PDB file of C-alpha atoms in Angstrom:
ATOM      1  CA  MET A   1       5.702  10.068 -12.654  1.00 56.00           C
ATOM      2  CA  ALA A   2       2.351   9.327 -11.095  1.00 65.00           C
ATOM      3  CA  ASN A   3      -0.466  11.811 -10.980  1.00 84.00           C
ATOM      4  CA  LYS A   4      -1.118  13.567  -7.662  1.00 88.00           C
ATOM      5  CA  ARG A   5      -4.083  11.365  -6.699  1.00 92.00           C
ATOM      6  CA  GLN A   6      -2.118   8.143  -7.222  1.00 93.00           C
ATOM      7  CA  LEU A   7       0.900   9.572  -5.390  1.00 91.00           C
ATOM      8  CA  LYS A   8      -1.215  10.493  -2.360  1.00 94.00           C
ATOM      9  CA  LYS A   9      -2.894   7.054  -2.375  1.00 95.00           C
ATOM     10  CA  GLN A  10       0.526   5.376  -2.395  1.00 95.00           C
ATOM     11  CA  ILE A  11       1.719   7.529   0.482  1.00 96.00           C
ATOM     12  CA  ARG A  12      -1.368   6.664   2.533  1.00 97.00           C
ATOM     13  CA  TYR A  13      -1.077   2.922   1.756  1.00 97.00           C
ATOM     14  CA  ILE A  14       2.601   2.718   2.614  1.00 96.00           C
ATOM     15  CA  CYS A  15       2.213   4.679   5.844  1.00 97.00           C
ATOM     16  CA  GLY A  16      -0.878   2.675   6.806  1.00 97.00           C
ATOM     17  CA  ASP A  17       0.912  -0.631   6.234  1.00 97.00           C
ATOM     18  CA  LEU A  18       3.928   0.489   8.253  1.00 96.00           C
ATOM     19  CA  ALA A  19       1.745   1.640  11.134  1.00 97.00           C
ATOM     20  CA  GLY A  20      -0.223  -1.588  11.025  1.00 96.00           C
ATOM     21  CA  GLU A  21       2.961  -3.616  11.264  1.00 94.00           C
ATOM     22  CA  CYS A  22       4.074  -1.608  14.294  1.00 94.00           C
ATOM     23  CA  ILE A  23       0.733  -2.097  16.033  1.00 94.00           C
ATOM     24  CA  LEU A  24       0.723  -5.838  15.259  1.00 94.00           C
ATOM     25  CA  ALA A  25       4.254  -6.241  16.516  1.00 91.00           C
ATOM     26  CA  ARG A  26       3.412  -4.293  19.685  1.00 92.00           C
ATOM     27  CA  GLN A  27       0.437  -6.570  20.382  1.00 92.00           C
ATOM     28  CA  LEU A  28       1.871  -9.942  19.328  1.00 90.00           C
ATOM     29  CA  MET A  29       5.501  -9.781  20.437  1.00 88.00           C
ATOM     30  CA  PRO A  30       5.648  -9.756  24.214  1.00 85.00           C
ATOM     31  CA  ASN A  31       9.317  -8.728  24.428  1.00 88.00           C
ATOM     32  CA  ALA A  32       9.177  -5.992  21.801  1.00 89.00           C
ATOM     33  CA  ASP A  33      10.182  -2.469  22.853  1.00 92.00           C
ATOM     34  CA  LYS A  34       6.760  -0.835  22.998  1.00 93.00           C
ATOM     35  CA  GLU A  35       8.175   2.667  23.350  1.00 94.00           C
ATOM     36  CA  LYS A  36      10.145   2.394  20.106  1.00 94.00           C
ATOM     37  CA  LEU A  37       7.136   0.989  18.299  1.00 95.00           C
ATOM     38  CA  ASN A  38       4.958   3.855  19.591  1.00 95.00           C
ATOM     39  CA  GLN A  39       7.636   6.296  18.469  1.00 96.00           C
ATOM     40  CA  ALA A  40       7.661   4.650  15.044  1.00 96.00           C
ATOM     41  CA  VAL A  41       3.879   5.050  14.720  1.00 96.00           C
ATOM     42  CA  VAL A  42       4.184   8.744  15.587  1.00 97.00           C
ATOM     43  CA  GLU A  43       6.979   9.195  13.051  1.00 97.00           C
ATOM     44  CA  ILE A  44       4.884   7.420  10.416  1.00 97.00           C
ATOM     45  CA  ALA A  45       1.984   9.771  11.076  1.00 97.00           C
ATOM     46  CA  GLU A  46       4.272  12.787  10.788  1.00 97.00           C
ATOM     47  CA  LEU A  47       5.776  11.397   7.564  1.00 97.00           C
ATOM     48  CA  GLN A  48       2.339  10.892   6.047  1.00 97.00           C
ATOM     49  CA  GLU A  49       1.155  14.379   6.988  1.00 97.00           C
ATOM     50  CA  GLU A  50       4.345  16.015   5.717  1.00 96.00           C
ATOM     51  CA  SER A  51       4.449  14.025   2.490  1.00 96.00           C
ATOM     52  CA  LEU A  52       0.795  14.686   1.649  1.00 95.00           C
ATOM     53  CA  ALA A  53       1.309  18.405   2.219  1.00 94.00           C
ATOM     54  CA  ASN A  54       4.414  18.393   0.027  1.00 93.00           C
ATOM     55  CA  ALA A  55       2.782  16.416  -2.761  1.00 91.00           C
ATOM     56  CA  THR A  56       1.227  19.590  -4.123  1.00 89.00           C
ATOM     57  CA  PHE A  57       3.666  21.852  -5.914  1.00 85.00           C
ATOM     58  CA  ALA A  58       3.189  24.432  -8.638  1.00 88.00           C
ATOM     59  CA  PHE A  59       5.320  25.756 -11.464  1.00 89.00           C
ATOM     60  CA  ASP A  60       5.578  29.509 -10.858  1.00 90.00           C
ATOM     61  CA  LYS A  61       6.403  30.610 -14.418  1.00 90.00           C
ATOM     62  CA  ALA A  62       4.049  31.627 -17.188  1.00 92.00           C
ATOM     63  CA  PRO A  63       4.333  30.887 -20.940  1.00 91.00           C
ATOM     64  CA  ARG A  64       5.087  34.530 -21.612  1.00 91.00           C
ATOM     65  CA  ASP A  65       8.338  34.147 -19.592  1.00 91.00           C
ATOM     66  CA  PHE A  66       9.789  31.884 -22.312  1.00 92.00           C
ATOM     67  CA  GLU A  67      10.689  32.279 -25.954  1.00 93.00           C
ATOM     68  CA  SER A  68       8.282  29.594 -27.088  1.00 93.00           C
ATOM     69  CA  LEU A  69       5.577  27.300 -25.760  1.00 94.00           C
ATOM     70  CA  LYS A  70       7.939  24.362 -26.330  1.00 94.00           C
ATOM     71  CA  GLU A  71      10.536  25.869 -23.937  1.00 94.00           C
ATOM     72  CA  TYR A  72       7.816  26.556 -21.368  1.00 95.00           C
ATOM     73  CA  ASN A  73       6.537  22.973 -21.541  1.00 94.00           C
ATOM     74  CA  HIS A  74      10.045  21.591 -21.272  1.00 96.00           C
ATOM     75  CA  ALA A  75      10.884  23.770 -18.241  1.00 95.00           C
ATOM     76  CA  LYS A  76       7.576  22.830 -16.612  1.00 94.00           C
ATOM     77  CA  HIS A  77       8.208  19.149 -17.194  1.00 94.00           C
ATOM     78  CA  VAL A  78      11.728  19.360 -15.730  1.00 95.00           C
ATOM     79  CA  TYR A  79      10.424  21.267 -12.685  1.00 94.00           C
ATOM     80  CA  TYR A  80       7.688  18.715 -11.912  1.00 92.00           C
ATOM     81  CA  HIS A  81       9.998  15.770 -12.519  1.00 93.00           C
ATOM     82  CA  THR A  82      12.643  17.205 -10.170  1.00 94.00           C
ATOM     83  CA  ALA A  83      10.059  18.013  -7.475  1.00 92.00           C
ATOM     84  CA  TYR A  84       8.569  14.523  -7.714  1.00 92.00           C
ATOM     85  CA  GLU A  85      12.001  12.895  -7.494  1.00 94.00           C
ATOM     86  CA  GLN A  86      12.903  14.959  -4.431  1.00 95.00           C
ATOM     87  CA  LEU A  87       9.622  14.082  -2.723  1.00 94.00           C
ATOM     88  CA  VAL A  88      10.099  10.355  -3.410  1.00 94.00           C
ATOM     89  CA  LYS A  89      13.719  10.425  -2.245  1.00 97.00           C
ATOM     90  CA  HIS A  90      12.857  12.196   0.992  1.00 96.00           C
ATOM     91  CA  PHE A  91       9.904   9.842   1.600  1.00 96.00           C
ATOM     92  CA  ASN A  92      12.045   6.729   0.976  1.00 96.00           C
ATOM     93  CA  ASP A  93      14.814   7.968   3.233  1.00 97.00           C
ATOM     94  CA  ARG A  94      12.367   8.563   6.071  1.00 97.00           C
ATOM     95  CA  VAL A  95      10.746   5.135   5.510  1.00 97.00           C
ATOM     96  CA  GLN A  96      14.193   3.498   5.817  1.00 97.00           C
ATOM     97  CA  ASP A  97      14.800   5.333   9.100  1.00 96.00           C
ATOM     98  CA  ILE A  98      11.446   4.186  10.426  1.00 96.00           C
ATOM     99  CA  VAL A  99      12.127   0.574   9.389  1.00 95.00           C
ATOM    100  CA  LYS A 100      15.447   0.721  11.240  1.00 95.00           C
ATOM    101  CA  LEU A 101      13.601   1.948  14.324  1.00 94.00           C
ATOM    102  CA  MET A 102      11.096  -0.884  13.964  1.00 93.00           C
ATOM    103  CA  ASN A 103      13.935  -3.422  13.709  1.00 91.00           C
ATOM    104  CA  GLU A 104      15.556  -2.013  16.835  1.00 91.00           C
ATOM    105  CA  ALA A 105      12.309  -2.617  18.735  1.00 91.00           C
ATOM    106  CA  MET A 106      12.241  -6.311  17.916  1.00 88.00           C
ATOM    107  CA  PRO A 107      13.552  -8.739  20.556  1.00 83.00           C
ATOM    108  CA  ALA A 108      16.810 -10.534  19.771  1.00 81.00           C
ATOM    109  CA  ALA A 109      15.110 -13.959  19.685  1.00 78.00           C
ATOM    110  CA  GLN A 110      12.714 -12.744  16.991  1.00 78.00           C
ATOM    111  CA  LYS A 111      15.568 -11.301  14.931  1.00 75.00           C
ATOM    112  CA  GLU A 112      17.345 -14.666  15.020  1.00 81.00           C
ATOM    113  CA  ALA A 113      14.161 -16.503  14.060  1.00 78.00           C
ATOM    114  CA  ASN A 114      13.691 -14.145  11.101  1.00 75.00           C
ATOM    115  CA  LYS A 115      17.267 -14.737   9.918  1.00 80.00           C
ATOM    116  CA  ALA A 116      16.779 -18.522  10.118  1.00 83.00           C
ATOM    117  CA  LYS A 117      13.875 -18.401   7.649  1.00 74.00           C
TER     118      LYS A 117
END
């Protein structure tokens, strides 16, 4: 599990790269569906904003709520691990949806050229 700073940096880098690809495709591919690429950029921005907001989560229990400090630390670790996994899964699912949208925007000739490589 990454620390919060690294997690937020990764989210920004991934979203920035995806948005850059959409903008490049929109400018360099004359037959690309510009509306779908614009929609993808908007969805990327929403994903970044949502993911950065959800990257901060707090364990709402106190050590006095547990029998021992060891149990508290274990419960805290499990909570953070689960929250991190859920955030990553949701982020990855949304990225896959955005990539599908980006692929739909590509012209058929470009898709065939990519498959030939």
